[in-house]
Tab-separated table of C-alpha atoms and ligand atoms in Angstrom:
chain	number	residue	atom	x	y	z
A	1	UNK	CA	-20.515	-13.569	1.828
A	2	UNK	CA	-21.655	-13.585	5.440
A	3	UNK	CA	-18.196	-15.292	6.143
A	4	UNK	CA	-15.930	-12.388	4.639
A	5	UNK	CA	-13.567	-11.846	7.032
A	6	UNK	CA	-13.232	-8.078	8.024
A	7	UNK	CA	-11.126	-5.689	6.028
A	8	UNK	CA	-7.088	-6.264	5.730
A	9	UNK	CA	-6.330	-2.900	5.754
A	10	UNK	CA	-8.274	-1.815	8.640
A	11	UNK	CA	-6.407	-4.671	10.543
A	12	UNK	CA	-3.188	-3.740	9.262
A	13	UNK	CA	-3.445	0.038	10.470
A	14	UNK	CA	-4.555	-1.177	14.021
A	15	UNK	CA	-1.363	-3.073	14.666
A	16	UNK	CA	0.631	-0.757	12.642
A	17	UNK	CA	0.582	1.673	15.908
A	18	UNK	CA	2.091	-1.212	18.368
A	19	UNK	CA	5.613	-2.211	18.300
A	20	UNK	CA	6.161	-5.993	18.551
A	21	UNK	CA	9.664	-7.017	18.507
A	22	UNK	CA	8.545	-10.896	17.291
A	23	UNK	CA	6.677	-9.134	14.013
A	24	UNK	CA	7.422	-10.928	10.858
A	25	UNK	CA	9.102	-8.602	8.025
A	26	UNK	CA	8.972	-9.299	4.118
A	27	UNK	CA	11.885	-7.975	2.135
A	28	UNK	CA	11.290	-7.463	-1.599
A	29	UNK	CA	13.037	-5.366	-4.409
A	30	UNK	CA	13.600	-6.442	-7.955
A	31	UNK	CA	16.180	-9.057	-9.147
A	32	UNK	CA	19.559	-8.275	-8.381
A	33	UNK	CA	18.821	-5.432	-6.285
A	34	UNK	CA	21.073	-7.242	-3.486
A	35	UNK	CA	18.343	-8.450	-1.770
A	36	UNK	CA	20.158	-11.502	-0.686
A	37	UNK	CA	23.047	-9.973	0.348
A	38	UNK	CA	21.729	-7.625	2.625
A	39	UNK	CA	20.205	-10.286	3.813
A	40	UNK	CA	23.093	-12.587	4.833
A	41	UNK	CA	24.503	-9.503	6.083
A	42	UNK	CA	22.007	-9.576	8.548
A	43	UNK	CA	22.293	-13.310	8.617
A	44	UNK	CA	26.279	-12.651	10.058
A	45	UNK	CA	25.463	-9.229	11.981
A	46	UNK	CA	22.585	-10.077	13.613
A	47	UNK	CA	22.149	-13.750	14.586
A	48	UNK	CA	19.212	-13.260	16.664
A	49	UNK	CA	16.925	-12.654	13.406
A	50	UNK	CA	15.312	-15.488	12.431
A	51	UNK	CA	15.683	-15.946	8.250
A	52	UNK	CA	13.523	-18.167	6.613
A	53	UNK	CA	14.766	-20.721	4.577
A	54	UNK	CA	12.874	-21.216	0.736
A	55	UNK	CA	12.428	-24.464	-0.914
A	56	UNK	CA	13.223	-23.818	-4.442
A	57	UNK	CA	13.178	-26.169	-7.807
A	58	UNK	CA	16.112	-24.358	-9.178
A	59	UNK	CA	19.441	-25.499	-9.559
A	60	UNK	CA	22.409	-25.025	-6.397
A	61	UNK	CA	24.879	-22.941	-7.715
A	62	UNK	CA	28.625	-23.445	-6.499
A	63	UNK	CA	28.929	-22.421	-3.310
A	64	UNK	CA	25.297	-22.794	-1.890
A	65	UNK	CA	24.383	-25.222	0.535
A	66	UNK	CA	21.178	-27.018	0.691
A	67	UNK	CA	19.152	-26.527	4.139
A	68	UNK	CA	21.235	-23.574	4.590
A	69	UNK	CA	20.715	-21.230	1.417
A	70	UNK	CA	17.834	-22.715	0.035
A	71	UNK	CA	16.033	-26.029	0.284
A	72	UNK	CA	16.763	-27.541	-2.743
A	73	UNK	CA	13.647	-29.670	-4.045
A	74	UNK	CA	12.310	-31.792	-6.670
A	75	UNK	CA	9.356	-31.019	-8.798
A	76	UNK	CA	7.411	-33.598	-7.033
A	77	UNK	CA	8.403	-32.519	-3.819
A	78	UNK	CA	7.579	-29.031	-4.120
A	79	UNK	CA	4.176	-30.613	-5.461
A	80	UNK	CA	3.699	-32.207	-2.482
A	81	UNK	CA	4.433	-28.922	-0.313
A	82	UNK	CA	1.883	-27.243	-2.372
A	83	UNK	CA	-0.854	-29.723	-2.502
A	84	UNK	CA	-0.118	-30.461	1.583
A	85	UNK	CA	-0.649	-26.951	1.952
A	86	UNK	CA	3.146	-26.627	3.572
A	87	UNK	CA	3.916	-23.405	2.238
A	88	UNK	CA	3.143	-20.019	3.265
A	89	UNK	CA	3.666	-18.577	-0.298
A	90	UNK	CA	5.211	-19.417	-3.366
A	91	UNK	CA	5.728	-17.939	-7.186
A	92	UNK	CA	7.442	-19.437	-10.119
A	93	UNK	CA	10.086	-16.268	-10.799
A	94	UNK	CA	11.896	-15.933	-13.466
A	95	UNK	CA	9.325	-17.980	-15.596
A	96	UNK	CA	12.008	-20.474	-14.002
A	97	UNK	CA	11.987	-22.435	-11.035
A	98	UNK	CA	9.483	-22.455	-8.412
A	99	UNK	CA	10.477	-20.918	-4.931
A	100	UNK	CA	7.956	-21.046	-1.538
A	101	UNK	CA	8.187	-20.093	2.183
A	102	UNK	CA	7.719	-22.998	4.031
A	103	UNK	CA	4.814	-22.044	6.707
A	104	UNK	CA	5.482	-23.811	10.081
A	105	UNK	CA	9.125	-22.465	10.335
A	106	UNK	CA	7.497	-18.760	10.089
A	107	UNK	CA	5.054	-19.380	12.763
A	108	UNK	CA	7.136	-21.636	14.878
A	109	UNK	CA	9.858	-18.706	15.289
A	110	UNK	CA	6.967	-15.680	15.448
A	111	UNK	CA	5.597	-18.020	18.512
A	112	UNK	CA	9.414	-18.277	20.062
A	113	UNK	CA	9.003	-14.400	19.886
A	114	UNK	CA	12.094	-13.889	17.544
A	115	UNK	CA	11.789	-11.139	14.533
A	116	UNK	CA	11.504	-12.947	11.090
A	117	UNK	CA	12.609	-12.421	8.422
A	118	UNK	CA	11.457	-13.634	4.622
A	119	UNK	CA	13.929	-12.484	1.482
A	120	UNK	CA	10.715	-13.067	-1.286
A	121	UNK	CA	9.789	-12.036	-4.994
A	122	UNK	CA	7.082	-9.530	-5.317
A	123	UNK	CA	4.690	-12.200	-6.030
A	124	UNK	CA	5.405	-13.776	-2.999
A	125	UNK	CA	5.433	-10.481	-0.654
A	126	UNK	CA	2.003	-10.010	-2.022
A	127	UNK	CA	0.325	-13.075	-1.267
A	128	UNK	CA	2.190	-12.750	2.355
A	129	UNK	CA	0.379	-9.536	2.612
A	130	UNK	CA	-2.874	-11.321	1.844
A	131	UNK	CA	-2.559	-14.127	4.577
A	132	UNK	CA	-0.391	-11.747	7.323
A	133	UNK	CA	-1.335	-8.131	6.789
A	134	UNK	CA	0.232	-7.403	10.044
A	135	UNK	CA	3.685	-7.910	8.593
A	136	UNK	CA	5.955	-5.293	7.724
A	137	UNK	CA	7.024	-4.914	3.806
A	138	UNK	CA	10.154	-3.234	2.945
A	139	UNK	CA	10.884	-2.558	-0.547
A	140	UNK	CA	14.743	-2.759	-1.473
A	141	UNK	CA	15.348	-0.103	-4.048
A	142	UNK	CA	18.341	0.263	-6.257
A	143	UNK	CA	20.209	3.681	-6.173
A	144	UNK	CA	18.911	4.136	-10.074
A	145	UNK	CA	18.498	1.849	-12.741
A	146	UNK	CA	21.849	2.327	-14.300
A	147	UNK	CA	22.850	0.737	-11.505
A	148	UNK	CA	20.576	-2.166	-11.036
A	149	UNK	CA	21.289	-2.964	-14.978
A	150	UNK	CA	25.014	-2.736	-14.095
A	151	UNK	CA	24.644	-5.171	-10.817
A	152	UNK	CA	22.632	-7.470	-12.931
A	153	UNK	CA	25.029	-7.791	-15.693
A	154	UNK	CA	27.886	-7.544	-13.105
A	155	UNK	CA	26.847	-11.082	-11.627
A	156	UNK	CA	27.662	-13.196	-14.163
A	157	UNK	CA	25.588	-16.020	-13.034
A	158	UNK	CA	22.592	-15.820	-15.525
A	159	UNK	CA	23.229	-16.098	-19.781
A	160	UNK	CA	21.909	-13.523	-21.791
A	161	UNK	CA	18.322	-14.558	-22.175
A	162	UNK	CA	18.046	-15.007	-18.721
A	163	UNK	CA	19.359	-11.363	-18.043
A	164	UNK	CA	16.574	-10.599	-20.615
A	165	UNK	CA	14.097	-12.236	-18.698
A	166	UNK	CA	15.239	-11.038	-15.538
A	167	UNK	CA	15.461	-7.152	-16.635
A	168	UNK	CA	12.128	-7.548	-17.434
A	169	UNK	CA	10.910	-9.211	-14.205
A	170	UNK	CA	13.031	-5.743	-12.877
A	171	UNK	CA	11.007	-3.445	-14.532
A	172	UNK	CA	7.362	-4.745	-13.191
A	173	UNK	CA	8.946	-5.242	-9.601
A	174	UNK	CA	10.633	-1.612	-9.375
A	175	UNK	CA	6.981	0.049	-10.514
A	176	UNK	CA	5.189	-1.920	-7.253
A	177	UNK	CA	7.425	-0.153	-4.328
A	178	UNK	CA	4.520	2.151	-3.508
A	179	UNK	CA	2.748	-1.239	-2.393
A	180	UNK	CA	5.151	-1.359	0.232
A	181	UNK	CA	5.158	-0.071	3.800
A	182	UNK	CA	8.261	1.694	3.516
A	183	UNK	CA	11.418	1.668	1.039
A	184	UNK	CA	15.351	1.030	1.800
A	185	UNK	CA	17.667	1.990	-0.743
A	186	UNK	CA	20.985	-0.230	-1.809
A	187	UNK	CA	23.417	2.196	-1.880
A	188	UNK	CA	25.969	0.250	0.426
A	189	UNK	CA	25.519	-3.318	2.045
A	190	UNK	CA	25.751	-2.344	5.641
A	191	UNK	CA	24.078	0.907	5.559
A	192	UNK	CA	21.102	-0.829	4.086
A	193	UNK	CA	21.429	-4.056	6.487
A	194	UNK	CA	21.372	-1.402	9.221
A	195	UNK	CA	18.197	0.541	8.025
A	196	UNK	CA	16.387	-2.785	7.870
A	197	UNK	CA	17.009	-4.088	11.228
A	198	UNK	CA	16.543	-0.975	12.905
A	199	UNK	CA	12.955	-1.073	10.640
A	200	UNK	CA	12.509	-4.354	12.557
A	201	UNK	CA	13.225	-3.506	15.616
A	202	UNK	CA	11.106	-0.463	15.902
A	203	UNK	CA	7.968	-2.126	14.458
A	204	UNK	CA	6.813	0.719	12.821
A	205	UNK	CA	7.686	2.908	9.621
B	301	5GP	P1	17.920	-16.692	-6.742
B	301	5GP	O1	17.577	-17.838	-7.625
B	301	5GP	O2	18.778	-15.679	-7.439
B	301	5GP	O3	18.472	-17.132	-5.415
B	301	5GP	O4	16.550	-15.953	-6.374
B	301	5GP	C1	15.706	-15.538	-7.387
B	301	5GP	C2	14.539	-14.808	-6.796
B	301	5GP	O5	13.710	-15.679	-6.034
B	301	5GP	C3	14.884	-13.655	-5.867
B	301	5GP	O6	14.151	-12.517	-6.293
B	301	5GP	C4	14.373	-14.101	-4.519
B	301	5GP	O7	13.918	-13.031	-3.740
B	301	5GP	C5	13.236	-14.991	-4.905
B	301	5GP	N1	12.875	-15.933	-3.838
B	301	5GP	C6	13.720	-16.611	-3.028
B	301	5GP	N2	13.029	-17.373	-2.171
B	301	5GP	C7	11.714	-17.155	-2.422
B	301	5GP	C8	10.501	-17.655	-1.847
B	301	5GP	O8	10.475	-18.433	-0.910
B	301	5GP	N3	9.354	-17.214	-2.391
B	301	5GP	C9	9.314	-16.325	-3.429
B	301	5GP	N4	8.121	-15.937	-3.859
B	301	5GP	N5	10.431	-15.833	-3.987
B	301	5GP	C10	11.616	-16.256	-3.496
């Protein structure tokens, strides 16, 4: 007990005050919020952001590129990442696949001084928020939930029961935003993209 590192929170509020363009930001929202394509808006529009790339045990779909997208693993490779300790955080979502942050490529860029960015589940953002309080964690909020039901169905790329599954995942992630430092809704791509690297940039809420 003697070893308890001091309080998170307390830590968190003391480097909430400074600014520090190299700060590492977590972007979270429920499924099919557009989390991902916000992000490779900000992938196109803003080079200098550094986005982490997951290793996941799920399928490529057409059109995604291994390396670039995700890392696209075995089960006994992402085994290995776990048990070698590789991986900053990782969540089975979906009751799927497992996805992780890979940890050096986080730290190596944070060192280089470049803003991160991670695109995580809420399982994820919370055990980032356990191991780097200091982060900033944005919660990407549909406009309503008509509309998050309609983007979710509007994709195509899941069958029913994994809509099911996934509307369901929706429901627990939208009820966590107050966990977050500060919410950003969807209503368009590039308004939202904006809002989140000007979040960045300032460092603060
Ligand atoms: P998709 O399979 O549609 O690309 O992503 C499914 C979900 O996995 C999304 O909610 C996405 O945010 C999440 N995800 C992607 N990479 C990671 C990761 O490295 N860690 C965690 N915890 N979730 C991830």
């Amino acid at each position: 007990m003697a070893q308890k590192p001091a309080q998170k929170p307390a830590q968190k509020s003391a480097q909430k005050s400074a600014p520090t363009p190299s700060r590492l930001t977590v972007l979270a929202g429920p499924t099919a919020v557009g989390k991902g394509t916000v992000t490779a808006w900000v992938r196109e529009q803003h080079p200098e952001i550094w986005i982490s790339v997951s290793a996941t045990t799920r399928r490529r779909r057409p059109g995604e590129q291994d390396g670039v997208h995700y890392h696209f693993v075995s089960d006994d490779e992402f085994d290995r990442l776990v048990a070698d300790d590789e991986l900053l955080e990782w969540a089975v979502v979906h009751k799927g696949a497992r996805y992780g942050t890979p940890r050096r490529p986080v730290l190596d860029a944070l060192a280089e001084g470049r803003a991160a960015l991670l695109e995580i589940d809420l399982q994820g953002a919370r055990q980032v928020r356990e191991r780097m309080p200091e982060a900033l964690f944005v919660f990407l909020a549909p406009p309503s939930w008509e509309e998050l039901v309609r983007r979710l169905v509007g994709r195509g790329t899941e069958d029913e029961a994994e809509r099911e599954r996934r509307l369901e995942t929706a429901r627990d992630e939208l009820a966590a935003e107050p966990e977050f430092d500060v919410t950003v809704v969807n209503r368009r791509i590039h308004d939202a993209g904006e809002r989140l690297v000007e979040l960045m940039r300032s460092g603060t809420t």
